[in-house]
mmCIF file of C-alpha atoms in Angstrom:
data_model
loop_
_atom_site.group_PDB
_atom_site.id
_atom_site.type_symbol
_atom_site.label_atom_id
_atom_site.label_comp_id
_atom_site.label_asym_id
_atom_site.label_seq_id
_atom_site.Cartn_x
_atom_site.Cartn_y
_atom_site.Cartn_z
ATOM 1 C CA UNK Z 1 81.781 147.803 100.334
ATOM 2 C CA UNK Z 2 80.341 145.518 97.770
ATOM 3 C CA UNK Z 3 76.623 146.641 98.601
ATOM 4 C CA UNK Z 4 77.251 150.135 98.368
ATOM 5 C CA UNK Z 5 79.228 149.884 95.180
ATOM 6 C CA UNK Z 6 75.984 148.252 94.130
ATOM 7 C CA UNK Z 7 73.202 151.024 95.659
ATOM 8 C CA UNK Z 8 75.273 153.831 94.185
ATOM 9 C CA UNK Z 9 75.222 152.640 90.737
ATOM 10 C CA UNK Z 10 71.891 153.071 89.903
ATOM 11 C CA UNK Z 11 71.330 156.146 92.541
ATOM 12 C CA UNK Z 12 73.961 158.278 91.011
ATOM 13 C CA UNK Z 13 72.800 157.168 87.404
ATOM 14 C CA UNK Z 14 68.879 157.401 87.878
ATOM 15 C CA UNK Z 15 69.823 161.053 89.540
ATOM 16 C CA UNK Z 16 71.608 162.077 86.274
ATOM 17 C CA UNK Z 17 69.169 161.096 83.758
ATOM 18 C CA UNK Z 18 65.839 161.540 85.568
ATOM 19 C CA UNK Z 19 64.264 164.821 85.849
ATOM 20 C CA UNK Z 20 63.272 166.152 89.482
ATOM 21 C CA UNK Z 21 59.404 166.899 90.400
ATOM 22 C CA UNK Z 22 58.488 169.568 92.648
ATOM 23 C CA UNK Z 23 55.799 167.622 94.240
ATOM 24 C CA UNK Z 24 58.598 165.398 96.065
ATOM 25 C CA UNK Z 25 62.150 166.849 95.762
ATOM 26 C CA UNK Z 26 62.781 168.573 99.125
ATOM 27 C CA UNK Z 27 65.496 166.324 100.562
ATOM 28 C CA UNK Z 28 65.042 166.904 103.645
ATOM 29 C CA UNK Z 29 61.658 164.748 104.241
ATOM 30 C CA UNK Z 30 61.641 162.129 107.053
ATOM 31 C CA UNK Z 31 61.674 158.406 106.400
ATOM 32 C CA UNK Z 32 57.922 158.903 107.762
ATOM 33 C CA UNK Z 33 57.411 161.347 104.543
ATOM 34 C CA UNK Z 34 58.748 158.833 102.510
ATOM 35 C CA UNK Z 35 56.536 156.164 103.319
ATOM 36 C CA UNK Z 36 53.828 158.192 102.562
ATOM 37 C CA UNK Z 37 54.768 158.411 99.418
ATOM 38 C CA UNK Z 38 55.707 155.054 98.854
ATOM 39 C CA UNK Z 39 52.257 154.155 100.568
ATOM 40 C CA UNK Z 40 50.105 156.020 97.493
ATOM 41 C CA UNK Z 41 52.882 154.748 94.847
ATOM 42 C CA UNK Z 42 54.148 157.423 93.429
ATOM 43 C CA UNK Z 43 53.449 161.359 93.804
ATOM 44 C CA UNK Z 44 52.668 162.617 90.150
ATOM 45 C CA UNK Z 45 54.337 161.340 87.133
ATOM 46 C CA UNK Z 46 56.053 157.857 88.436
ATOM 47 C CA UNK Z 47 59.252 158.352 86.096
ATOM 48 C CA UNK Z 48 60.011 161.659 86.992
ATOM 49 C CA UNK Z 49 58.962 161.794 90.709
ATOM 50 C CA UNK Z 50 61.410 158.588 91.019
ATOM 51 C CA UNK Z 51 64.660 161.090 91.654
ATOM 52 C CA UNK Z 52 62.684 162.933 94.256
ATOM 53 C CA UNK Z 53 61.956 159.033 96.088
ATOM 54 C CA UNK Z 54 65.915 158.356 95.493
ATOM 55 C CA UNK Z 55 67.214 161.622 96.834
ATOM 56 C CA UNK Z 56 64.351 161.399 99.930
ATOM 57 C CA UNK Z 57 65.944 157.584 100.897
ATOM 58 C CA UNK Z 58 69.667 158.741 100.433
ATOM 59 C CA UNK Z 59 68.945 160.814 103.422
ATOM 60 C CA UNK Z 60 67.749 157.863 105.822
ATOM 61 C CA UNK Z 61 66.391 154.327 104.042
ATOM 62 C CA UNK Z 62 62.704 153.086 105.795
ATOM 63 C CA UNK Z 63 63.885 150.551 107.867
ATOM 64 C CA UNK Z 64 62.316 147.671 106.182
ATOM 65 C CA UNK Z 65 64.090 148.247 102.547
ATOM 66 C CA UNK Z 66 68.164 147.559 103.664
ATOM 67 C CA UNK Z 67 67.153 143.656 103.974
ATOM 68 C CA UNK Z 68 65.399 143.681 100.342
ATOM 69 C CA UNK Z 69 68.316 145.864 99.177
ATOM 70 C CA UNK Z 70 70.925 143.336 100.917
ATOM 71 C CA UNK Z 71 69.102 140.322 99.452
ATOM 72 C CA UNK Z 72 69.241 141.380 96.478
ATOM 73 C CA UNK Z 73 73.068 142.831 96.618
ATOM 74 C CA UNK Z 74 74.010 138.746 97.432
ATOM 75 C CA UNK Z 75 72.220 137.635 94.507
ATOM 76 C CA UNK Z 76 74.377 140.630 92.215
ATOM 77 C CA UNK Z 77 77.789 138.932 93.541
ATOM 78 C CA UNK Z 78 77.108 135.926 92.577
ATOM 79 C CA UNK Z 79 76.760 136.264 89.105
ATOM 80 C CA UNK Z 80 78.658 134.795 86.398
ATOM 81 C CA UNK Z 81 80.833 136.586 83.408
ATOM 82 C CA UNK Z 82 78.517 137.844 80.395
ATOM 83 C CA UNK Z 83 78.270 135.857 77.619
ATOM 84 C CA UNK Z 84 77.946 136.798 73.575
ATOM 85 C CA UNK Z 85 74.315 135.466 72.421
ATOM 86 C CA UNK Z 86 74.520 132.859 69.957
ATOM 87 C CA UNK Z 87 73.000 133.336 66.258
ATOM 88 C CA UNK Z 88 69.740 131.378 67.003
ATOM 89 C CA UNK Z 89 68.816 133.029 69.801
ATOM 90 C CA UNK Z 90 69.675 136.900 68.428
ATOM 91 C CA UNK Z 91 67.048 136.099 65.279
ATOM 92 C CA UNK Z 92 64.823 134.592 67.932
ATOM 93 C CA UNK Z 93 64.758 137.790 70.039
ATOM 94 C CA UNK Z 94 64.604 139.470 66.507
ATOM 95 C CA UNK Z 95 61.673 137.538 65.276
ATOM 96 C CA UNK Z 96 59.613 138.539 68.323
ATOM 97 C CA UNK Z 97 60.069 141.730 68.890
ATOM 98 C CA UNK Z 98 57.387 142.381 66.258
ATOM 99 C CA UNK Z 99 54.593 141.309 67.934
ATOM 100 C CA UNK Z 100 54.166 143.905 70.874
ATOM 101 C CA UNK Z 101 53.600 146.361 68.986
ATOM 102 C CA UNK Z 102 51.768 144.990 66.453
ATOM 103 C CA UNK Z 103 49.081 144.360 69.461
ATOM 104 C CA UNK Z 104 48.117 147.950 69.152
ATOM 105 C CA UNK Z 105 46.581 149.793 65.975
ATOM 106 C CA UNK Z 106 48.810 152.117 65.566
ATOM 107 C CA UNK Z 107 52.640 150.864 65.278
ATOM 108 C CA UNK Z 108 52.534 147.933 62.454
ATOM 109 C CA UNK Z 109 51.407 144.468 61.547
ATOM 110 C CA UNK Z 110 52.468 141.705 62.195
ATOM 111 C CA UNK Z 111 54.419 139.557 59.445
ATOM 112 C CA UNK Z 112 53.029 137.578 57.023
ATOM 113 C CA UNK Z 113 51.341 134.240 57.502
ATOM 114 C CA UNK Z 114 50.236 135.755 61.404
ATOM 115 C CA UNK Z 115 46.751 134.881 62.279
ATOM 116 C CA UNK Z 116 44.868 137.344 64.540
ATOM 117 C CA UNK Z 117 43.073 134.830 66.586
ATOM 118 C CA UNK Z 118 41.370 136.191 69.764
ATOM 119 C CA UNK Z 119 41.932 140.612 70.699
ATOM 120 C CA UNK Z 120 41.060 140.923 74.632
ATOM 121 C CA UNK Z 121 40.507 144.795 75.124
ATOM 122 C CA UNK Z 122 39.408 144.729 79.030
ATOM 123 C CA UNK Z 123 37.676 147.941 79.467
ATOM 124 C CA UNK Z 124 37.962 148.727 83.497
ATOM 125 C CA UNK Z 125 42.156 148.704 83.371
ATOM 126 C CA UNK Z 126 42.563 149.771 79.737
ATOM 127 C CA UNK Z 127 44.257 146.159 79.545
ATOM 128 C CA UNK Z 128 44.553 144.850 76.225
ATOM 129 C CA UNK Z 129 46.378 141.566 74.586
ATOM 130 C CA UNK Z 130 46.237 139.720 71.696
ATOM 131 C CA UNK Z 131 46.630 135.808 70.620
ATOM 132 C CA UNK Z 132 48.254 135.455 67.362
ATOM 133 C CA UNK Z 133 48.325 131.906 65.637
ATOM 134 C CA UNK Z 134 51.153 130.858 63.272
ATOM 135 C CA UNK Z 135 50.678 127.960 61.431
ATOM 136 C CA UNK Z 136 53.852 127.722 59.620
ATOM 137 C CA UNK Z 137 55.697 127.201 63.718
ATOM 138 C CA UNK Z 138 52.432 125.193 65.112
ATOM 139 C CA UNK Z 139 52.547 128.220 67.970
ATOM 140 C CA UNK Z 140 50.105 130.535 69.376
ATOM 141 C CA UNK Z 141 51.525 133.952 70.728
ATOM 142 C CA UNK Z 142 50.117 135.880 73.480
ATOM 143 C CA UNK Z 143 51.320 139.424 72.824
ATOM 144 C CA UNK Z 144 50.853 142.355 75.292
ATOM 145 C CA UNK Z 145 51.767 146.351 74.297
ATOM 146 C CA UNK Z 146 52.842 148.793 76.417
ATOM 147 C CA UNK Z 147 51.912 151.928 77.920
ATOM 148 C CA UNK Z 148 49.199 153.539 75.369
ATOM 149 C CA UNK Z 149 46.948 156.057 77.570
ATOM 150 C CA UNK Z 150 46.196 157.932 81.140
ATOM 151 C CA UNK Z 151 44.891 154.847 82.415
ATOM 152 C CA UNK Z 152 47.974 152.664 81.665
ATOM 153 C CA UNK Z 153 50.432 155.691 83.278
ATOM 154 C CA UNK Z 154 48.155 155.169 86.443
ATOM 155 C CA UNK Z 155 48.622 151.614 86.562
ATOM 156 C CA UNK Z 156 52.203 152.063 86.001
ATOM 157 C CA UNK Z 157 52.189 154.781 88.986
ATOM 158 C CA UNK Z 158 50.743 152.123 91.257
ATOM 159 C CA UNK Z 159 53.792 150.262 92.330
ATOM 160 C CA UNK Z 160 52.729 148.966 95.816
ATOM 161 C CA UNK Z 161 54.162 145.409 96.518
ATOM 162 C CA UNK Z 162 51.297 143.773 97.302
ATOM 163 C CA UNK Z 163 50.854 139.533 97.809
ATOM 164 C CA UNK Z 164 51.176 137.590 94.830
ATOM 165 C CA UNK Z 165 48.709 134.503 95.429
ATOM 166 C CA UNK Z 166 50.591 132.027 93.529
ATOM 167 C CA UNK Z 167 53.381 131.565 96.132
ATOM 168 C CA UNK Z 168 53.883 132.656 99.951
ATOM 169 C CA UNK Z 169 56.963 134.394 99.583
ATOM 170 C CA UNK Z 170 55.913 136.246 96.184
ATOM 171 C CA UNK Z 171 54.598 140.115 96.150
ATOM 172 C CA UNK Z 172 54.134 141.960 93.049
ATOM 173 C CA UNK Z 173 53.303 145.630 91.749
ATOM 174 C CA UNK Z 174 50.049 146.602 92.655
ATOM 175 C CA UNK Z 175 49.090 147.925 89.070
ATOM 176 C CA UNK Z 176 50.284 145.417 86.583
ATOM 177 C CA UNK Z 177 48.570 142.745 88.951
ATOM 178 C CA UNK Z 178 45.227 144.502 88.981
ATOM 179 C CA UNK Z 179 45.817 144.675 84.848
ATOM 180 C CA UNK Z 180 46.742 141.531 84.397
ATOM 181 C CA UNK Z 181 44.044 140.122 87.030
ATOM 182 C CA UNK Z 182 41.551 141.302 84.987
ATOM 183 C CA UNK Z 183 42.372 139.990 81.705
ATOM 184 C CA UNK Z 184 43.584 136.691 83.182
ATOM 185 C CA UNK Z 185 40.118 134.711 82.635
ATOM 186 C CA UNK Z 186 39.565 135.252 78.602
ATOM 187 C CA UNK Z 187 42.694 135.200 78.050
ATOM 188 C CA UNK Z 188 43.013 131.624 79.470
ATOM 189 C CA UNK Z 189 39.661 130.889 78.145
ATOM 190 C CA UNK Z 190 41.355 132.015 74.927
ATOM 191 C CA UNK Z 191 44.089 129.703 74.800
ATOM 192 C CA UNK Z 192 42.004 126.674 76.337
ATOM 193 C CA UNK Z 193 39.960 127.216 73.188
ATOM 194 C CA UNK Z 194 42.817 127.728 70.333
ATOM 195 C CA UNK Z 195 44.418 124.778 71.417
ATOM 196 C CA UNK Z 196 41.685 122.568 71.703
ATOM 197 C CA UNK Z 197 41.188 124.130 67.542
ATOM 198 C CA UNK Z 198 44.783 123.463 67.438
ATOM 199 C CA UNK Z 199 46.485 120.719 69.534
ATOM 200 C CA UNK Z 200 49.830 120.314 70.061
ATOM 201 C CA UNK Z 201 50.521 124.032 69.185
ATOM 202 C CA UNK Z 202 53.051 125.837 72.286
ATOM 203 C CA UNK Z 203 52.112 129.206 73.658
ATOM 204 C CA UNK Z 204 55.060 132.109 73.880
ATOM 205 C CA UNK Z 205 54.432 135.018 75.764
ATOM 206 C CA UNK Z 206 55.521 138.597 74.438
ATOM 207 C CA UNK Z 207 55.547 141.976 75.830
ATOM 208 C CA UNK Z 208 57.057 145.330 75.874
ATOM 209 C CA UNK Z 209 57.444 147.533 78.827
ATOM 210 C CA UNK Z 210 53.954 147.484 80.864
ATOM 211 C CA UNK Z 211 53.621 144.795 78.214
ATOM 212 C CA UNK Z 212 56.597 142.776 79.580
ATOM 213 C CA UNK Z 213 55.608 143.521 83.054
ATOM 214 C CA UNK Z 214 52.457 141.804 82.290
ATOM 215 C CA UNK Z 215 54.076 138.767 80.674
ATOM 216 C CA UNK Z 216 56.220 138.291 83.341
ATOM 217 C CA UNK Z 217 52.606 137.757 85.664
ATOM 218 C CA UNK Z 218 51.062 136.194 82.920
ATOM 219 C CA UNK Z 219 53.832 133.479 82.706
ATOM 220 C CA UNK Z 220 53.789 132.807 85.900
ATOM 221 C CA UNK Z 221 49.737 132.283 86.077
ATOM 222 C CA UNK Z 222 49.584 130.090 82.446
ATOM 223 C CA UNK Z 223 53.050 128.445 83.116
ATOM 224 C CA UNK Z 224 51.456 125.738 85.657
ATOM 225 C CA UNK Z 225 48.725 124.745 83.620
ATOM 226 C CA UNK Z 226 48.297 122.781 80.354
ATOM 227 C CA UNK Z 227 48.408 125.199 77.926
ATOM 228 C CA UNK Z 228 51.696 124.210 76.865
ATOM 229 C CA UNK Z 229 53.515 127.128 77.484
ATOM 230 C CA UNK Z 230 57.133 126.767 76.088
ATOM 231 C CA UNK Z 231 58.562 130.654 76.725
ATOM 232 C CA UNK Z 232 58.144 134.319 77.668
ATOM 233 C CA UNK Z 233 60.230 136.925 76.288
ATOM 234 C CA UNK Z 234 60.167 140.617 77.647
ATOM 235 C CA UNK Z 235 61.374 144.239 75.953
ATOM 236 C CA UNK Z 236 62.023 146.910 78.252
ATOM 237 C CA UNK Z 237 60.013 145.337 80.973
ATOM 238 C CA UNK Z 238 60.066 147.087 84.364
ATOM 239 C CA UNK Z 239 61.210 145.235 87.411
ATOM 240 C CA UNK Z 240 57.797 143.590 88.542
ATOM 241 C CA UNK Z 241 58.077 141.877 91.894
ATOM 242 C CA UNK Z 242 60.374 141.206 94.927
ATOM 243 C CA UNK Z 243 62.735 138.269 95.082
ATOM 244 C CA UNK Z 244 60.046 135.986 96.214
ATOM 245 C CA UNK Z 245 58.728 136.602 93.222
ATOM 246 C CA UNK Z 246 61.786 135.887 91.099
ATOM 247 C CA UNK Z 247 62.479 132.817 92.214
ATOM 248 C CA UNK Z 248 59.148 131.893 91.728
ATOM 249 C CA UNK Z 249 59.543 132.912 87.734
ATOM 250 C CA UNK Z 250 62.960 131.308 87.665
ATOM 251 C CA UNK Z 251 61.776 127.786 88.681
ATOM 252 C CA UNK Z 252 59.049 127.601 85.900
ATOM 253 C CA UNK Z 253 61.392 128.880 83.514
ATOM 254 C CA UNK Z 254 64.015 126.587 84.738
ATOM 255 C CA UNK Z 255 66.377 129.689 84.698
ATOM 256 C CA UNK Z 256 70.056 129.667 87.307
ATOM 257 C CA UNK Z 257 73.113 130.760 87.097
ATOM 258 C CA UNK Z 258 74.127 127.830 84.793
ATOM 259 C CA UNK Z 259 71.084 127.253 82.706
ATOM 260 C CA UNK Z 260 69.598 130.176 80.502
ATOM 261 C CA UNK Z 261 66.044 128.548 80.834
ATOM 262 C CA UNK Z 262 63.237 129.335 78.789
ATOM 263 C CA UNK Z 263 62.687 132.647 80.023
ATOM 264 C CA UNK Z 264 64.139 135.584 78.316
ATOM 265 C CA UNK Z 265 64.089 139.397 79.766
ATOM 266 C CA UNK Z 266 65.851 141.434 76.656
ATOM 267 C CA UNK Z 267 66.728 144.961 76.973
ATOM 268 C CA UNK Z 268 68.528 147.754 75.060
ATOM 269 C CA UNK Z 269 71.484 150.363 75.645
ATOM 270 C CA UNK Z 270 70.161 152.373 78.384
ATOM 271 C CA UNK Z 271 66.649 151.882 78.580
ATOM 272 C CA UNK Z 272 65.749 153.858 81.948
ATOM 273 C CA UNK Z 273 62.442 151.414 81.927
ATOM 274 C CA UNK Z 274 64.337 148.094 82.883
ATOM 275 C CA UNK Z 275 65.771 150.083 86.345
ATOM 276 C CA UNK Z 276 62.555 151.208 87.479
ATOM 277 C CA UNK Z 277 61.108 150.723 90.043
ATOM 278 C CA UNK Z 278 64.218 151.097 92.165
ATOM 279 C CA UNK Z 279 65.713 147.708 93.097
ATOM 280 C CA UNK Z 280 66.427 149.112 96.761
ATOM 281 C CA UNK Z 281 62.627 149.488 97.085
ATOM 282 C CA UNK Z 282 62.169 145.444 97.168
ATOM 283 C CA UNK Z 283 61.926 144.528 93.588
ATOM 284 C CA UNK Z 284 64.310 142.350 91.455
ATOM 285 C CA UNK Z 285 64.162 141.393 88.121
ATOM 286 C CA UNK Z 286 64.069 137.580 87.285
ATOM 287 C CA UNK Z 287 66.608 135.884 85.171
ATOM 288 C CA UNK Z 288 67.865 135.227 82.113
ATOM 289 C CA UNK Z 289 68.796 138.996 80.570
ATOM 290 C CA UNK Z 290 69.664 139.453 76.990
ATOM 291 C CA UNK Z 291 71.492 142.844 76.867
ATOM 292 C CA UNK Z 292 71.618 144.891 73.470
ATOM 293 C CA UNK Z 293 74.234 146.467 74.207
ATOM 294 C CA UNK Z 294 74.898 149.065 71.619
ATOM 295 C CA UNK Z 295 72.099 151.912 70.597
ATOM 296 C CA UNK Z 296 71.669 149.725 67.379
ATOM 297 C CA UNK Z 297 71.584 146.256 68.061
ATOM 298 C CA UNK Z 298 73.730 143.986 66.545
ATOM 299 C CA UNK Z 299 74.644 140.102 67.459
ATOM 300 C CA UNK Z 300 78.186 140.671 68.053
ATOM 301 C CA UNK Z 301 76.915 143.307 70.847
ATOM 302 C CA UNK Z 302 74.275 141.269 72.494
ATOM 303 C CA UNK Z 303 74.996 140.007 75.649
ATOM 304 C CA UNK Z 304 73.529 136.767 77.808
ATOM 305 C CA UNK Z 305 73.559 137.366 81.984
ATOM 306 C CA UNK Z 306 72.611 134.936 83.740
ATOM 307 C CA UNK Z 307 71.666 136.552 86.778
ATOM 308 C CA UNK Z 308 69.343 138.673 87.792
ATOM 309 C CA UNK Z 309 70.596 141.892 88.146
ATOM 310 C CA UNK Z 310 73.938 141.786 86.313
ATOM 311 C CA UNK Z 311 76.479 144.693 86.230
ATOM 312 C CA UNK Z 312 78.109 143.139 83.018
ATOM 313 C CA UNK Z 313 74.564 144.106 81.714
ATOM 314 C CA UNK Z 314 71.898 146.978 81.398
ATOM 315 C CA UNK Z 315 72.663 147.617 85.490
ATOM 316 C CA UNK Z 316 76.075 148.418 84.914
ATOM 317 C CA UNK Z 317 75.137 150.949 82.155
ATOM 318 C CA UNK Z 318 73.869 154.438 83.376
ATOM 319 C CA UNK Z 319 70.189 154.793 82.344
ATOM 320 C CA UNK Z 320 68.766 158.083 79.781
ATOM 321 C CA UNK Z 321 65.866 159.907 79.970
ATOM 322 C CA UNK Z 322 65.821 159.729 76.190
ATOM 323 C CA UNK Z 323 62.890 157.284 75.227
ATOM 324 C CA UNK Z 324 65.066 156.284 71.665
ATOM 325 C CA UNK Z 325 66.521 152.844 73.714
ATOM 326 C CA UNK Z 326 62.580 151.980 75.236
ATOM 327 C CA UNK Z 327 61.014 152.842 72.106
ATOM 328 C CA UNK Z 328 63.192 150.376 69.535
ATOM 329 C CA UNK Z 329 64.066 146.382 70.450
ATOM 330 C CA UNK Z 330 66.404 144.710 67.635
ATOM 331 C CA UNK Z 331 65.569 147.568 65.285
ATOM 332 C CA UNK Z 332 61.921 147.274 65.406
ATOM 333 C CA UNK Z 333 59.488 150.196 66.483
ATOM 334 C CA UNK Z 334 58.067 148.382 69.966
ATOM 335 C CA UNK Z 335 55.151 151.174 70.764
ATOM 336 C CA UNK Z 336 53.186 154.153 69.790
#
């Protein structure tokens, strides 16, 4: 009963707010169809073509995704009660949500005292990042926007699981690997050198939406090496890898059910963003969620969940099509 409480939440709410595609809403498709579909990522535009691939697998689930779905249903009962976020953290989430979108030209800049120290703009994937320096905390910042252009809607469109090198068990989106992949060398190479300039700096990863996708991959790549990595906080990120994959984030970040760990995933009201891709198709979001709960945040309506995929959290809250929730993180403009 409990695990199809737990598919029908976000079926029934991804079906109300998501527009269908013709390119993939005839129902009556064969689990063969769907893989097909599944096989080439997405048909079309991924966000709205997702209803069609939910409406397709009500009809008869591939039978490989029930054991991803079922792993990941355990993980949802096992959660523990929400929790309000204390004052520190809420001005910590706050602080850096600015830094996204001051990555790209044309949202805002960054605050005052932020030193632009290294812009990667990788060419092939339309993959950019930026590494901020800020004296006044001894801290570097790797900050990573979200989707800007064609070429970022394809990567987002290819959502594959594919192997994830980094541990056996681990597979990851197809797309935000590739875009991370090939930024992954200067932006290392970036670091390396700022905190040889600087030593004894710490590195905190940022992103929003592809942005936080890419953090996610990016902490789990500079995490293991000495670059003094102390946290990775997320806006609106998508879910980015199975739950190989999230266990693998959750030990570097030192994130369980009891311990918040330095890892956190924040997202807003009903930002459709942080349910896709569908859970049921083998991905899971890692731990530890920060919920704004309320369409303008607030500290007495931000929430800590400590598990992964929390219905005292943004799971348990049917997602909109309307972009005002993915667009805004603790008041602050996040992307173009």
């Amino acid at each position: 009963m409990m695990r199809s409480v737990i598919l029908g939440l976000p079926l029934v709410a991804l079906a109300l707010a998501t527009p269908v595609s013709n390119s993939i809403a005839n129902v009556d498709r064969t689990p063969d169809d769907v893989a097909k579909v599944l096989e080439r990522g997405a048909a079309g535009d991924f966000f709205k073509d997702v209803t069609g691939i939910i409406k397709i697998l009500e009809k008869g689930l591939p039978p490989d995704i029930p054991s991803e779905a079922a792993a990941i249903a355990a993980v949802l009962e096992q959660g523990p009660p929400r929790t309000q976020v204390s004052s520190d953290v809420y001005e910590k989430l706050s602080y850096y949500a600015q830094f996204p979108g001051s990555a790209t030209a044309c949202v805002h800049k960054p605050a005052e005292g932020v030193v632009e120290q290294l812009y990667v703009n990788e060419t092939t994937t339309d993959t950019q990042a930026m590494i901020y320096r800020l004296d006044s905390r001894k801290e570097l910042i790797l900050a990573i926007p979200g989707t800007q252009s064609q070429q970022d809607w394809e990567t987002n469109e290819n959502w594959r699981l594919v192997d994830y090198k980094s541990c056996k068990s681990c597979k990851a989106h197809h797309g935000f690997l590739t875009a991370w992949d090939s930024i992954v060398d200067e932006v290392e190479r970036g670091l390396e050198s700022a905190l040889h300039s600087y030593p004894g700096y710490s590195v905190t990863i940022v992103g929003h939406s592809l942005g936080g996708a890419l953090a996610e991959l990016a902490f789990g790549s500079l995490k293991p090496k000495p670059l003094n990595v102390t946290q990775v906080i997320t806006y609106g990120a998508p879910r980015v890898g199975n739950a190989g994959f999230a266990d693998y984030l959750d030990k570097l970040a030192g994130a369980s059910n009891s311990n918040a760990g330095i890892s956190y995933r924040v997202t807003h009201y009903d930002d459709i963003i942080t349910h896709l891709p569908p859970f049921f198709l083998g991905f899971t979001h890692p731990r530890t969620e920060y919920w704004q709960s309320a369409d303008k945040p607030a500290e007495a309506t931000t929430y800590k969940c400590n598990s992964r995929e929390s219905l005292d959290c943004i799971f348990g809250k049917a997602p909109s099509s309307n972009s005002d929730a993915h667009g805004t993180y603790a008041g602050m403009k996040v992307f173009c």
